[in-house]
Tab-separated table of C-alpha atoms and ligand atoms in Angstrom:
chain	number	residue	atom	x	y	z
A	151	UNK	CA	0.279	-0.214	0.123
A	152	UNK	CA	1.074	3.651	-0.602
A	153	UNK	CA	2.215	5.339	2.241
A	154	UNK	CA	1.007	8.380	3.756
A	155	UNK	CA	3.277	10.851	5.140
A	156	UNK	CA	1.718	13.643	6.681
A	157	UNK	CA	3.454	16.196	7.565
A	158	UNK	CA	2.261	19.793	10.421
A	159	UNK	CA	4.490	22.386	12.172
A	160	UNK	CA	4.106	20.702	14.994
A	161	UNK	CA	3.305	16.427	15.732
A	162	UNK	CA	1.451	15.499	18.920
A	163	UNK	CA	3.805	11.984	20.099
A	164	UNK	CA	1.755	9.047	21.705
A	165	UNK	CA	4.022	9.558	24.567
A	166	UNK	CA	2.497	13.666	25.191
A	167	UNK	CA	-0.353	14.440	27.014
A	168	UNK	CA	-3.634	12.967	25.680
A	169	UNK	CA	-4.747	16.452	26.362
A	170	UNK	CA	-3.709	17.944	23.295
A	171	UNK	CA	-6.168	20.866	22.277
A	172	UNK	CA	-6.614	21.145	18.672
A	173	UNK	CA	-8.133	20.397	16.064
A	174	UNK	CA	-4.941	19.279	13.806
A	175	UNK	CA	-3.661	16.953	15.349
A	176	UNK	CA	-7.263	15.510	15.873
A	177	UNK	CA	-7.778	15.510	13.012
A	178	UNK	CA	-4.255	14.400	11.731
A	179	UNK	CA	-4.103	10.954	13.592
A	180	UNK	CA	-7.904	10.207	13.295
A	181	UNK	CA	-7.080	9.834	9.565
A	182	UNK	CA	-3.413	8.484	10.400
A	183	UNK	CA	-5.000	5.973	12.777
A	184	UNK	CA	-6.984	4.678	10.325
A	185	UNK	CA	-4.231	4.299	7.747
A	186	UNK	CA	-0.967	3.804	9.241
A	187	UNK	CA	2.120	6.166	7.544
A	188	UNK	CA	4.639	8.746	9.127
A	189	UNK	CA	3.401	12.514	10.748
A	190	UNK	CA	6.313	13.997	10.430
A	191	UNK	CA	6.887	17.752	12.147
A	192	UNK	CA	8.462	19.527	15.392
A	193	UNK	CA	8.339	17.885	18.956
A	194	UNK	CA	7.486	20.998	20.819
A	195	UNK	CA	10.657	21.258	22.162
A	196	UNK	CA	13.533	24.087	21.538
A	197	UNK	CA	17.438	24.161	21.403
A	198	UNK	CA	19.764	27.261	20.701
A	199	UNK	CA	21.734	25.815	18.863
A	200	UNK	CA	22.320	23.090	15.768
A	201	UNK	CA	18.374	21.276	16.151
A	202	UNK	CA	18.465	17.584	15.523
A	203	UNK	CA	16.379	15.157	14.196
A	204	UNK	CA	14.563	13.300	12.904
A	205	UNK	CA	14.275	10.984	15.840
A	206	UNK	CA	11.422	8.388	15.214
A	207	UNK	CA	9.057	6.725	17.763
A	208	UNK	CA	7.103	3.862	16.832
A	209	UNK	CA	3.628	3.705	17.763
A	210	UNK	CA	1.107	1.360	15.872
A	211	UNK	CA	0.884	1.900	12.095
A	212	UNK	CA	2.153	5.184	12.810
A	213	UNK	CA	5.799	6.474	12.804
A	214	UNK	CA	6.337	9.080	14.806
A	215	UNK	CA	9.510	10.743	12.915
A	216	UNK	CA	9.452	14.650	14.819
A	217	UNK	CA	12.946	18.047	15.026
A	218	UNK	CA	14.315	19.998	16.946
A	219	UNK	CA	13.702	23.811	16.394
A	220	UNK	CA	16.229	26.392	17.352
A	221	UNK	CA	15.141	28.502	19.863
A	222	UNK	CA	15.396	31.856	17.247
A	223	UNK	CA	13.240	30.018	14.623
A	224	UNK	CA	10.968	29.034	17.538
A	225	UNK	CA	10.492	33.076	18.077
A	226	UNK	CA	10.550	33.986	14.413
A	227	UNK	CA	8.536	31.490	12.080
A	228	UNK	CA	6.101	29.772	14.473
A	229	UNK	CA	6.031	33.111	17.257
A	230	UNK	CA	6.094	35.629	14.110
A	231	UNK	CA	5.747	35.257	10.644
A	232	UNK	CA	3.311	32.223	11.485
A	233	UNK	CA	0.771	33.152	14.650
A	234	UNK	CA	0.796	36.663	14.169
A	235	UNK	CA	1.420	37.877	10.476
A	236	UNK	CA	-0.453	34.802	9.083
A	237	UNK	CA	-3.434	33.711	11.582
A	238	UNK	CA	-4.469	36.647	11.882
A	239	UNK	CA	-4.801	37.764	8.738
A	240	UNK	CA	-6.384	34.234	7.496
A	241	UNK	CA	-9.082	35.398	11.054
A	242	UNK	CA	-10.124	38.936	9.465
A	243	UNK	CA	-8.159	39.898	12.686
A	244	UNK	CA	-6.257	42.052	11.592
A	245	UNK	CA	-6.726	44.446	15.302
A	246	UNK	CA	-3.320	41.526	16.387
A	247	UNK	CA	-0.486	41.609	12.775
A	248	UNK	CA	2.070	42.773	12.605
A	249	UNK	CA	5.215	42.062	9.747
A	250	UNK	CA	8.799	41.816	10.028
A	251	UNK	CA	10.526	40.887	7.830
A	252	UNK	CA	13.675	38.921	9.974
A	253	UNK	CA	10.077	36.471	10.256
A	254	UNK	CA	8.918	36.022	6.860
A	255	UNK	CA	12.845	34.608	6.948
A	256	UNK	CA	12.944	32.699	8.772
A	257	UNK	CA	9.988	31.820	8.141
A	258	UNK	CA	10.886	30.374	4.559
A	259	UNK	CA	14.423	29.277	6.312
A	260	UNK	CA	11.660	26.702	8.582
A	261	UNK	CA	10.101	25.679	5.227
A	262	UNK	CA	13.965	24.177	3.641
A	263	UNK	CA	15.129	22.771	6.921
A	264	UNK	CA	11.321	20.539	7.017
A	265	UNK	CA	12.506	19.376	3.572
A	266	UNK	CA	16.208	18.297	4.052
A	267	UNK	CA	14.961	16.443	7.444
A	268	UNK	CA	12.121	15.439	5.587
A	269	UNK	CA	13.490	14.092	1.839
A	270	UNK	CA	15.361	11.479	3.376
A	271	UNK	CA	12.782	10.118	4.896
A	272	UNK	CA	11.428	9.346	1.673
A	273	UNK	CA	10.139	6.244	-0.899
A	274	UNK	CA	9.824	7.219	-5.412
A	275	UNK	CA	5.961	6.194	-3.803
A	276	UNK	CA	5.055	7.891	-1.048
A	277	UNK	CA	1.805	10.596	-0.879
A	278	UNK	CA	2.985	13.482	0.791
A	279	UNK	CA	0.480	15.937	2.368
A	280	UNK	CA	1.680	18.963	4.321
A	281	UNK	CA	-0.561	20.706	6.712
A	282	UNK	CA	-1.731	24.442	7.821
A	283	UNK	CA	-0.289	28.101	6.991
A	284	UNK	CA	2.854	26.810	8.599
A	285	UNK	CA	4.240	24.739	6.525
A	286	UNK	CA	2.575	27.072	2.516
A	287	UNK	CA	6.256	26.897	1.203
A	288	UNK	CA	7.511	22.941	1.342
A	289	UNK	CA	6.225	21.492	-1.632
A	290	UNK	CA	8.486	24.557	-3.786
A	291	UNK	CA	11.728	23.139	-1.511
A	292	UNK	CA	10.958	20.017	-2.192
A	293	UNK	CA	10.396	20.588	-5.488
A	294	UNK	CA	13.659	22.058	-5.586
A	295	UNK	CA	15.465	19.157	-4.094
A	296	UNK	CA	14.545	16.960	-7.281
A	297	UNK	CA	10.857	14.763	-5.577
A	298	UNK	CA	7.735	14.158	-7.747
A	299	UNK	CA	6.146	12.030	-4.943
A	300	UNK	CA	2.641	13.635	-5.595
A	301	UNK	CA	1.447	16.491	-2.324
A	302	UNK	CA	-1.109	17.520	-1.108
A	303	UNK	CA	-1.881	20.626	0.397
A	304	UNK	CA	-4.815	20.750	3.946
A	305	UNK	CA	-5.464	24.686	4.630
A	306	UNK	CA	-7.360	24.427	8.989
A	307	UNK	CA	-7.615	27.409	8.873
A	308	UNK	CA	-9.765	30.032	6.936
A	309	UNK	CA	-8.445	31.043	2.843
A	310	UNK	CA	-8.861	34.342	3.049
A	311	UNK	CA	-10.398	37.366	0.596
A	312	UNK	CA	-8.195	39.154	-1.337
A	313	UNK	CA	-8.877	42.159	-0.038
A	314	UNK	CA	-7.438	40.644	3.061
A	315	UNK	CA	-4.659	38.592	2.276
A	316	UNK	CA	-3.479	41.777	-0.446
A	317	UNK	CA	-2.530	42.706	4.507
A	318	UNK	CA	0.251	40.189	3.678
A	319	UNK	CA	3.263	41.497	1.826
A	320	UNK	CA	4.597	39.193	0.728
A	321	UNK	CA	1.100	37.085	-0.362
A	322	UNK	CA	1.689	36.812	-3.787
A	323	UNK	CA	4.916	34.717	-2.777
A	324	UNK	CA	2.657	32.896	-1.043
A	325	UNK	CA	0.636	32.454	-3.879
A	326	UNK	CA	3.358	30.893	-5.940
A	327	UNK	CA	4.324	28.359	-3.916
A	328	UNK	CA	0.538	27.384	-2.940
A	329	UNK	CA	0.947	26.318	-7.510
A	330	UNK	CA	3.585	24.409	-6.788
A	331	UNK	CA	0.835	21.055	-4.855
A	332	UNK	CA	-0.874	18.119	-6.762
A	333	UNK	CA	-3.338	19.278	-4.168
A	334	UNK	CA	-4.782	21.680	-1.966
A	335	UNK	CA	-6.625	21.185	0.312
A	336	UNK	CA	-10.372	24.153	2.522
A	337	UNK	CA	-12.622	23.342	4.496
A	338	UNK	CA	-15.753	25.454	2.588
A	339	UNK	CA	-16.161	26.546	-1.039
A	340	UNK	CA	-15.837	30.240	0.278
A	341	UNK	CA	-11.570	29.459	1.203
A	342	UNK	CA	-11.891	28.010	-2.522
A	343	UNK	CA	-13.811	30.623	-3.993
A	344	UNK	CA	-10.703	33.016	-2.470
A	345	UNK	CA	-8.186	30.969	-3.437
A	346	UNK	CA	-9.513	31.135	-7.119
A	347	UNK	CA	-9.696	35.130	-6.583
A	348	UNK	CA	-6.725	35.274	-5.111
A	349	UNK	CA	-5.682	32.901	-8.318
A	350	UNK	CA	-6.460	35.146	-10.870
A	351	UNK	CA	-5.623	38.738	-9.807
A	352	UNK	CA	-2.270	37.516	-9.997
A	353	UNK	CA	-2.723	35.108	-13.291
A	354	UNK	CA	-2.235	32.247	-12.118
A	355	UNK	CA	-5.458	31.245	-12.499
A	356	UNK	CA	-6.863	30.022	-15.726
A	357	UNK	CA	-9.799	32.103	-15.419
A	358	UNK	CA	-12.671	30.054	-14.789
A	359	UNK	CA	-10.742	28.130	-11.967
A	360	UNK	CA	-7.720	26.842	-9.782
A	361	UNK	CA	-6.305	24.427	-12.100
A	362	UNK	CA	-2.683	25.233	-13.142
A	363	UNK	CA	0.466	24.460	-15.616
A	364	UNK	CA	3.112	23.539	-12.314
A	365	UNK	CA	6.751	25.052	-14.092
A	366	UNK	CA	8.470	22.327	-11.259
A	367	UNK	CA	7.124	18.874	-12.393
A	368	UNK	CA	4.653	20.252	-15.603
A	369	UNK	CA	2.160	18.368	-13.613
A	370	UNK	CA	-1.191	20.486	-12.419
A	371	UNK	CA	-2.521	21.762	-9.020
A	372	UNK	CA	-5.844	20.554	-7.865
A	373	UNK	CA	-7.636	22.305	-5.863
A	374	UNK	CA	-10.819	20.490	-3.660
A	375	UNK	CA	-12.977	21.278	-1.045
A	376	UNK	CA	-13.237	18.816	1.173
A	377	UNK	CA	-15.007	18.674	5.036
A	378	UNK	CA	-12.891	17.939	7.906
A	379	UNK	CA	-15.178	15.552	10.354
A	380	UNK	CA	-14.855	13.612	13.016
A	381	UNK	CA	-14.985	9.841	14.517
A	382	UNK	CA	-18.841	9.918	14.699
A	383	UNK	CA	-19.243	6.418	16.376
A	384	UNK	CA	-15.690	7.482	18.645
A	385	UNK	CA	-17.419	10.606	19.989
A	386	UNK	CA	-21.258	8.916	21.141
A	387	UNK	CA	-19.751	5.665	22.594
A	388	UNK	CA	-16.477	8.816	24.885
A	389	UNK	CA	-19.810	10.114	25.500
A	390	UNK	CA	-21.741	7.693	27.189
A	391	UNK	CA	-18.917	5.225	29.059
A	392	UNK	CA	-17.642	8.455	30.972
A	393	UNK	CA	-21.480	8.858	32.150
A	394	UNK	CA	-19.266	7.316	35.818
A	395	UNK	CA	-16.153	8.882	35.112
A	396	UNK	CA	-15.092	11.570	38.064
A	397	UNK	CA	-15.799	14.835	36.759
A	398	UNK	CA	-18.763	14.622	34.259
A	399	UNK	CA	-19.704	12.829	38.061
A	400	UNK	CA	-18.436	16.528	40.227
A	401	UNK	CA	-19.404	18.457	37.374
A	402	UNK	CA	-23.135	16.859	37.280
A	403	UNK	CA	-23.198	17.530	40.869
A	404	UNK	CA	-22.993	20.557	40.950
A	405	UNK	CA	-25.449	21.594	38.363
A	406	UNK	CA	-27.968	20.758	41.369
A	407	UNK	CA	-30.293	20.077	37.879
A	408	UNK	CA	-29.478	23.410	36.255
A	409	UNK	CA	-29.497	23.727	32.686
A	410	UNK	CA	-25.763	23.588	31.501
A	411	UNK	CA	-23.930	25.196	28.760
A	412	UNK	CA	-20.169	24.662	27.486
A	413	UNK	CA	-18.024	25.973	25.478
A	414	UNK	CA	-14.295	24.041	25.092
A	415	UNK	CA	-11.842	25.859	22.495
A	416	UNK	CA	-8.238	26.100	22.932
A	417	UNK	CA	-7.930	29.786	24.174
A	418	UNK	CA	-7.873	31.908	21.688
A	419	UNK	CA	-8.656	35.175	20.785
A	420	UNK	CA	-10.145	34.238	17.521
A	421	UNK	CA	-12.450	31.808	19.482
A	422	UNK	CA	-15.293	34.441	20.033
A	423	UNK	CA	-14.395	34.480	24.045
A	424	UNK	CA	-15.049	37.722	25.303
A	425	UNK	CA	-17.756	38.414	23.226
A	426	UNK	CA	-19.316	34.685	24.251
A	427	UNK	CA	-19.015	36.139	28.132
A	428	UNK	CA	-20.336	39.162	26.862
A	429	UNK	CA	-23.278	37.457	24.931
A	430	UNK	CA	-23.829	35.462	28.518
A	431	UNK	CA	-23.798	38.429	31.179
A	432	UNK	CA	-26.429	39.707	28.739
A	433	UNK	CA	-28.584	36.419	28.362
A	434	UNK	CA	-29.209	36.569	32.616
A	435	UNK	CA	-29.250	40.684	31.693
A	436	UNK	CA	-32.135	40.101	29.294
A	437	UNK	CA	-33.897	37.275	30.124
A	438	UNK	CA	-33.409	37.214	34.331
A	439	UNK	CA	-35.868	34.139	34.495
A	440	UNK	CA	-32.519	32.695	34.160
A	441	UNK	CA	-30.999	33.445	37.467
A	442	UNK	CA	-30.153	30.619	39.538
A	443	UNK	CA	-31.746	28.244	37.396
A	444	UNK	CA	-28.608	28.120	33.541
A	445	UNK	CA	-24.742	26.804	34.483
A	446	UNK	CA	-22.066	28.187	32.128
A	447	UNK	CA	-18.821	25.726	31.614
A	448	UNK	CA	-16.439	27.066	29.799
A	449	UNK	CA	-13.326	24.913	29.081
A	450	UNK	CA	-10.417	26.852	27.421
A	451	UNK	CA	-6.524	25.132	28.311
A	452	UNK	CA	-3.664	27.266	27.178
A	453	UNK	CA	-1.905	26.986	23.765
A	454	UNK	CA	0.560	29.640	22.379
A	455	UNK	CA	1.913	30.722	25.539
A	456	UNK	CA	4.688	33.896	24.490
A	457	UNK	CA	2.982	35.812	22.553
A	458	UNK	CA	1.593	38.712	23.748
A	459	UNK	CA	-1.668	38.719	22.286
A	460	UNK	CA	-3.138	35.011	23.725
A	461	UNK	CA	-1.750	35.722	27.952
A	462	UNK	CA	-3.381	39.343	27.522
A	463	UNK	CA	-6.580	37.423	26.361
A	464	UNK	CA	-6.583	35.157	28.931
A	465	UNK	CA	-6.084	37.499	32.254
A	466	UNK	CA	-9.109	39.704	30.570
A	467	UNK	CA	-11.238	36.383	30.449
A	468	UNK	CA	-10.193	35.743	34.297
A	469	UNK	CA	-11.671	39.662	35.089
A	470	UNK	CA	-14.565	39.356	33.449
A	471	UNK	CA	-15.390	35.280	34.162
A	472	UNK	CA	-15.368	37.336	38.170
A	473	UNK	CA	-16.758	40.094	37.230
A	474	UNK	CA	-20.077	37.937	35.992
A	475	UNK	CA	-19.670	35.944	39.984
A	476	UNK	CA	-19.201	38.968	41.358
A	477	UNK	CA	-22.906	40.347	39.508
A	478	UNK	CA	-24.878	37.483	39.718
A	479	UNK	CA	-23.864	34.815	42.215
A	480	UNK	CA	-25.332	33.768	45.055
A	481	UNK	CA	-24.644	31.822	47.801
A	482	UNK	CA	-25.903	28.638	45.732
A	483	UNK	CA	-25.070	29.319	43.122
A	484	UNK	CA	-21.749	29.766	40.141
A	485	UNK	CA	-22.889	31.470	36.839
A	486	UNK	CA	-19.146	30.921	35.151
A	487	UNK	CA	-17.202	28.317	35.269
A	488	UNK	CA	-13.652	29.048	33.817
A	489	UNK	CA	-11.787	25.625	33.105
A	490	UNK	CA	-8.264	27.396	32.142
A	491	UNK	CA	-6.645	24.109	31.709
A	492	UNK	CA	-7.421	20.473	29.087
A	493	UNK	CA	-9.353	17.635	29.940
A	494	UNK	CA	-8.999	14.190	28.622
A	495	UNK	CA	-11.404	14.105	26.154
A	496	UNK	CA	-13.567	10.692	26.891
A	497	UNK	CA	-14.812	13.832	30.018
A	498	UNK	CA	-14.933	16.445	27.396
A	499	UNK	CA	-17.470	14.111	25.473
A	500	UNK	CA	-19.265	13.162	28.689
A	501	UNK	CA	-18.817	17.666	29.698
A	502	UNK	CA	-20.887	17.412	26.509
A	503	UNK	CA	-23.744	15.500	26.789
A	504	UNK	CA	-24.344	16.247	30.098
A	505	UNK	CA	-25.563	19.652	27.956
A	506	UNK	CA	-27.762	21.081	27.447
A	507	UNK	CA	-26.258	23.940	25.296
A	508	UNK	CA	-22.729	24.111	23.584
A	509	UNK	CA	-21.655	27.097	22.581
A	510	UNK	CA	-19.823	27.635	19.580
A	511	UNK	CA	-18.918	31.259	18.611
A	512	UNK	CA	-16.285	32.074	16.731
A	513	UNK	CA	-15.269	35.456	15.390
A	514	UNK	CA	-13.961	33.191	12.223
A	515	UNK	CA	-12.917	29.560	12.512
A	516	UNK	CA	-11.472	27.502	9.545
A	517	UNK	CA	-14.161	25.103	10.231
A	518	UNK	CA	-14.643	24.034	14.113
A	519	UNK	CA	-14.455	20.362	14.929
A	520	UNK	CA	-15.891	21.314	18.548
A	521	UNK	CA	-19.168	21.670	17.096
A	522	UNK	CA	-19.649	18.499	15.817
A	523	UNK	CA	-17.903	16.611	18.704
A	524	UNK	CA	-21.107	17.872	20.572
A	525	UNK	CA	-23.790	17.205	18.061
A	526	UNK	CA	-21.637	13.452	18.602
A	527	UNK	CA	-21.635	13.462	21.779
A	528	UNK	CA	-25.969	13.972	22.642
A	529	UNK	CA	-27.975	11.731	23.350
A	530	UNK	CA	-30.575	10.764	20.827
A	531	UNK	CA	-33.544	10.642	23.468
A	532	UNK	CA	-33.439	14.347	24.559
A	533	UNK	CA	-30.371	16.069	22.388
A	534	UNK	CA	-29.055	19.368	23.270
A	535	UNK	CA	-28.386	22.203	21.288
A	536	UNK	CA	-25.273	23.850	19.183
A	537	UNK	CA	-25.662	27.694	19.115
A	538	UNK	CA	-23.362	28.231	16.350
A	539	UNK	CA	-20.870	31.195	15.003
A	540	UNK	CA	-21.996	31.970	11.703
A	541	UNK	CA	-18.542	32.725	10.727
A	542	UNK	CA	-17.885	28.904	11.541
A	543	UNK	CA	-17.125	27.147	8.388
A	544	UNK	CA	-19.216	23.992	10.344
A	545	UNK	CA	-22.351	26.673	9.941
A	546	UNK	CA	-21.622	25.579	5.601
A	547	UNK	CA	-22.746	22.045	6.502
A	548	UNK	CA	-24.695	22.096	10.293
A	549	UNK	CA	-27.220	24.660	9.365
A	550	UNK	CA	-29.189	22.832	11.635
A	551	UNK	CA	-27.584	24.686	14.685
A	552	UNK	CA	-28.632	28.026	16.020
A	553	UNK	CA	-26.593	30.539	13.399
A	554	UNK	CA	-25.985	33.462	15.066
A	555	UNK	CA	-23.405	36.209	14.483
A	556	UNK	CA	-20.945	36.610	17.058
A	557	UNK	CA	-20.266	39.424	17.819
A	558	UNK	CA	-24.399	40.552	17.960
A	559	UNK	CA	-23.751	39.708	22.100
A	560	UNK	CA	-28.066	40.543	21.918
A	561	UNK	CA	-28.243	37.944	19.238
A	562	UNK	CA	-25.878	35.202	20.686
A	563	UNK	CA	-28.117	36.408	24.447
A	564	UNK	CA	-31.070	35.835	22.815
A	565	UNK	CA	-29.837	31.731	20.082
A	566	UNK	CA	-28.234	30.820	23.936
A	567	UNK	CA	-32.512	32.311	25.063
A	568	UNK	CA	-33.773	30.069	22.369
A	569	UNK	CA	-31.711	27.006	22.540
A	570	UNK	CA	-32.290	26.472	26.465
A	571	UNK	CA	-36.206	26.353	25.456
A	572	UNK	CA	-36.176	24.823	22.157
A	573	UNK	CA	-39.137	22.131	22.400
A	574	UNK	CA	-38.063	18.157	22.202
A	575	UNK	CA	-39.422	17.188	19.028
A	576	UNK	CA	-37.619	20.411	17.551
A	577	UNK	CA	-34.482	19.160	18.547
A	578	UNK	CA	-34.077	16.109	17.633
A	579	UNK	CA	-35.591	16.625	14.472
A	580	UNK	CA	-32.281	19.480	13.738
A	581	UNK	CA	-30.211	16.428	15.838
A	582	UNK	CA	-30.972	14.156	13.500
A	583	UNK	CA	-30.598	15.980	9.994
A	584	UNK	CA	-27.129	17.212	11.616
A	585	UNK	CA	-25.195	13.801	12.639
A	586	UNK	CA	-26.242	12.784	8.777
A	587	UNK	CA	-24.797	15.910	7.508
A	588	UNK	CA	-21.550	13.981	9.831
A	589	UNK	CA	-22.156	10.946	9.344
A	590	UNK	CA	-21.349	11.355	5.549
A	591	UNK	CA	-18.724	14.393	5.938
A	592	UNK	CA	-17.103	12.226	8.678
A	593	UNK	CA	-13.364	11.912	9.695
A	594	UNK	CA	-12.372	8.416	6.544
A	595	UNK	CA	-14.235	10.524	4.168
A	596	UNK	CA	-12.097	13.791	4.694
A	597	UNK	CA	-8.955	11.753	4.813
A	598	UNK	CA	-10.416	9.149	1.428
A	599	UNK	CA	-11.487	12.644	-1.275
A	600	UNK	CA	-8.456	13.508	-0.196
A	601	UNK	CA	-5.894	10.893	-0.365
A	602	UNK	CA	-8.178	10.279	-3.843
A	603	UNK	CA	-7.044	13.587	-5.131
A	604	UNK	CA	-3.470	12.957	-4.479
A	605	UNK	CA	-3.676	9.310	-6.610
A	606	UNK	CA	-5.080	11.153	-8.959
A	607	UNK	CA	-2.381	14.116	-9.258
A	608	UNK	CA	-0.003	10.298	-9.347
A	609	UNK	CA	-1.732	8.414	-12.062
A	610	UNK	CA	-1.681	11.711	-13.589
A	611	UNK	CA	2.008	13.252	-13.744
A	612	UNK	CA	3.015	9.648	-14.582
A	613	UNK	CA	1.550	10.021	-18.116
A	614	UNK	CA	2.979	13.517	-17.611
A	615	UNK	CA	6.236	11.714	-17.069
A	616	UNK	CA	7.906	12.117	-21.143
B	41	GDG	C1	-7.898	24.032	13.468
B	41	GDG	C2	-8.751	24.778	12.991
B	41	GDG	C3	-10.112	24.329	12.530
B	41	GDG	C4	-10.055	21.294	23.003
B	41	GDG	N1	-10.185	21.768	24.719
B	41	GDG	C5	-9.278	20.434	25.130
B	41	GDG	C6	-9.109	19.384	23.466
B	41	GDG	N2	-9.884	21.026	22.121
B	41	GDG	C7	-10.139	20.126	21.148
B	41	GDG	C8	-11.471	19.890	20.573
B	41	GDG	C9	-11.549	20.113	19.695
B	41	GDG	C10	-9.535	20.584	19.234
B	41	GDG	O1	-9.623	20.564	20.432
B	41	GDG	C11	-10.645	21.530	18.627
B	41	GDG	O2	-10.973	22.062	17.153
B	41	GDG	P1	-11.228	23.355	16.946
B	41	GDG	O3	-11.432	22.811	14.990
B	41	GDG	O4	-12.726	23.520	17.820
B	41	GDG	O5	-10.467	24.532	16.789
B	41	GDG	P2	-8.601	24.483	16.342
B	41	GDG	O6	-7.137	23.512	17.570
B	41	GDG	O7	-8.337	26.324	16.441
B	41	GDG	O8	-8.255	23.747	15.525
B	41	GDG	C12	-10.694	25.084	13.368
B	41	GDG	C13	-9.234	21.450	12.670
B	41	GDG	O9	-7.979	23.504	12.579
B	41	GDG	C14	-9.827	21.298	12.590
B	41	GDG	O10	-9.218	20.968	10.340
B	41	GDG	O11	-11.263	22.232	12.423
B	41	GDG	O12	-10.772	25.337	12.414
B	41	GDG	O13	-8.256	26.675	13.439
B	41	GDG	O14	-11.325	18.895	19.011
B	41	GDG	O15	-11.699	18.867	21.709
B	41	GDG	N3	-9.396	18.220	23.946
B	41	GDG	C15	-8.348	17.909	24.783
B	41	GDG	N4	-8.759	18.614	26.171
B	41	GDG	C16	-9.264	19.767	26.263
B	41	GDG	O16	-8.863	20.392	26.546
B	41	GDG	N5	-8.404	16.437	24.951
């Protein structure tokens, strides 16, 4: 069988915490477990001198091949260009955007380091699947070194509209770099449209679509939509099994029969947590009957510590949660529990199952797996309802969720109230149609469709070979 070589900035090693929060890791791991193969990337360690690796670790059918990064690369490439230039632009959040040429130079250097370290592991019939915005130039680096394998790229974050993309001084270079891939994948048709517009603006598209000749090996680049999904059965089973887990039991005990609203997000400004806390305040103000009747748990494990904006948001949210509790709490009721830590996956699914409302209100998101996990974890006879941001990619598929604009705090409060009071019949109807969507576009469909597109590229390349 052809080997699948996944490459992402960060690899979630089996020896690490099983609480790793992050959609890319969850998706890649689930896809790899099914198909087997290599997962290549950074192991999370930084060093002062020359980074070592790749170090190989075998776990079942997955080989983890990991490298170190220098402290300088971590600061300039990861904290810098990837997370302070690209991430904000892709999420339409220019208030967080900064561009420094030396950070972009380091971004290119790290991509060339990834290529150098990866090449000795490659076999001629491997399919290479590169993930996310950290590694856009990787294919051009590999092509330069003579690698002719099919190489695909999947963008886990939104592809911004041309007028937003143009803010990046190096956007043209990045677009050209994307043309070195055989397959470029996005979560939604909207992302694909934006990508095609951007290519056309540079004369790189064919006018009608995104297919074009790529200079390196004469193959054609194919861009398409591959919505990421989840393993529905895994979530359902975990959710059903965890009712007896200590954390879930303690959580339910402290509810004292109140309805629960839940949010689970990496602590990231794109997840709309400040706005969500305001909306919860508005729920208690505008619909006072909910006081002492509902509780809100927000799980928000830390990520990207060391990036200033991420440290700031943590402090801001702690304050807001304190203010809400200070204003509304009663001797027997704490309105908000803000848990700045990670839980294991099974516990999260158990929490979801006990919740009446799933709050998923990012101000922008590529897809959002949490809403899918929330839906899959619900009991069929009495399912909870998600309140979902229309600015998350998942809204494209999940039109039966209660859709909101996350910036409209009164609107989100109305939606919370509506979800809390929706009839069982309506909840069951909406849930069953959303579950059907989750099953159609599950993690297997995502992986299979992408791999098929890569195999097709391989066939075409071979035909095109002189
Ligand atoms: C990127 C894109 C896209 C969260 N807290 C804990 C925990 N998590 C898990 C969730 C979920 C994952 O992390 C988060 O996935 P998301 O999709 O919501 O978000 P990002 O990390 O921003 O992912 C996103 C995704 O890539 C996939 O393409 O959907 O748009 O931004 O699985 O359950 N897991 C554990 N403990 C926690 O405390 N174990």
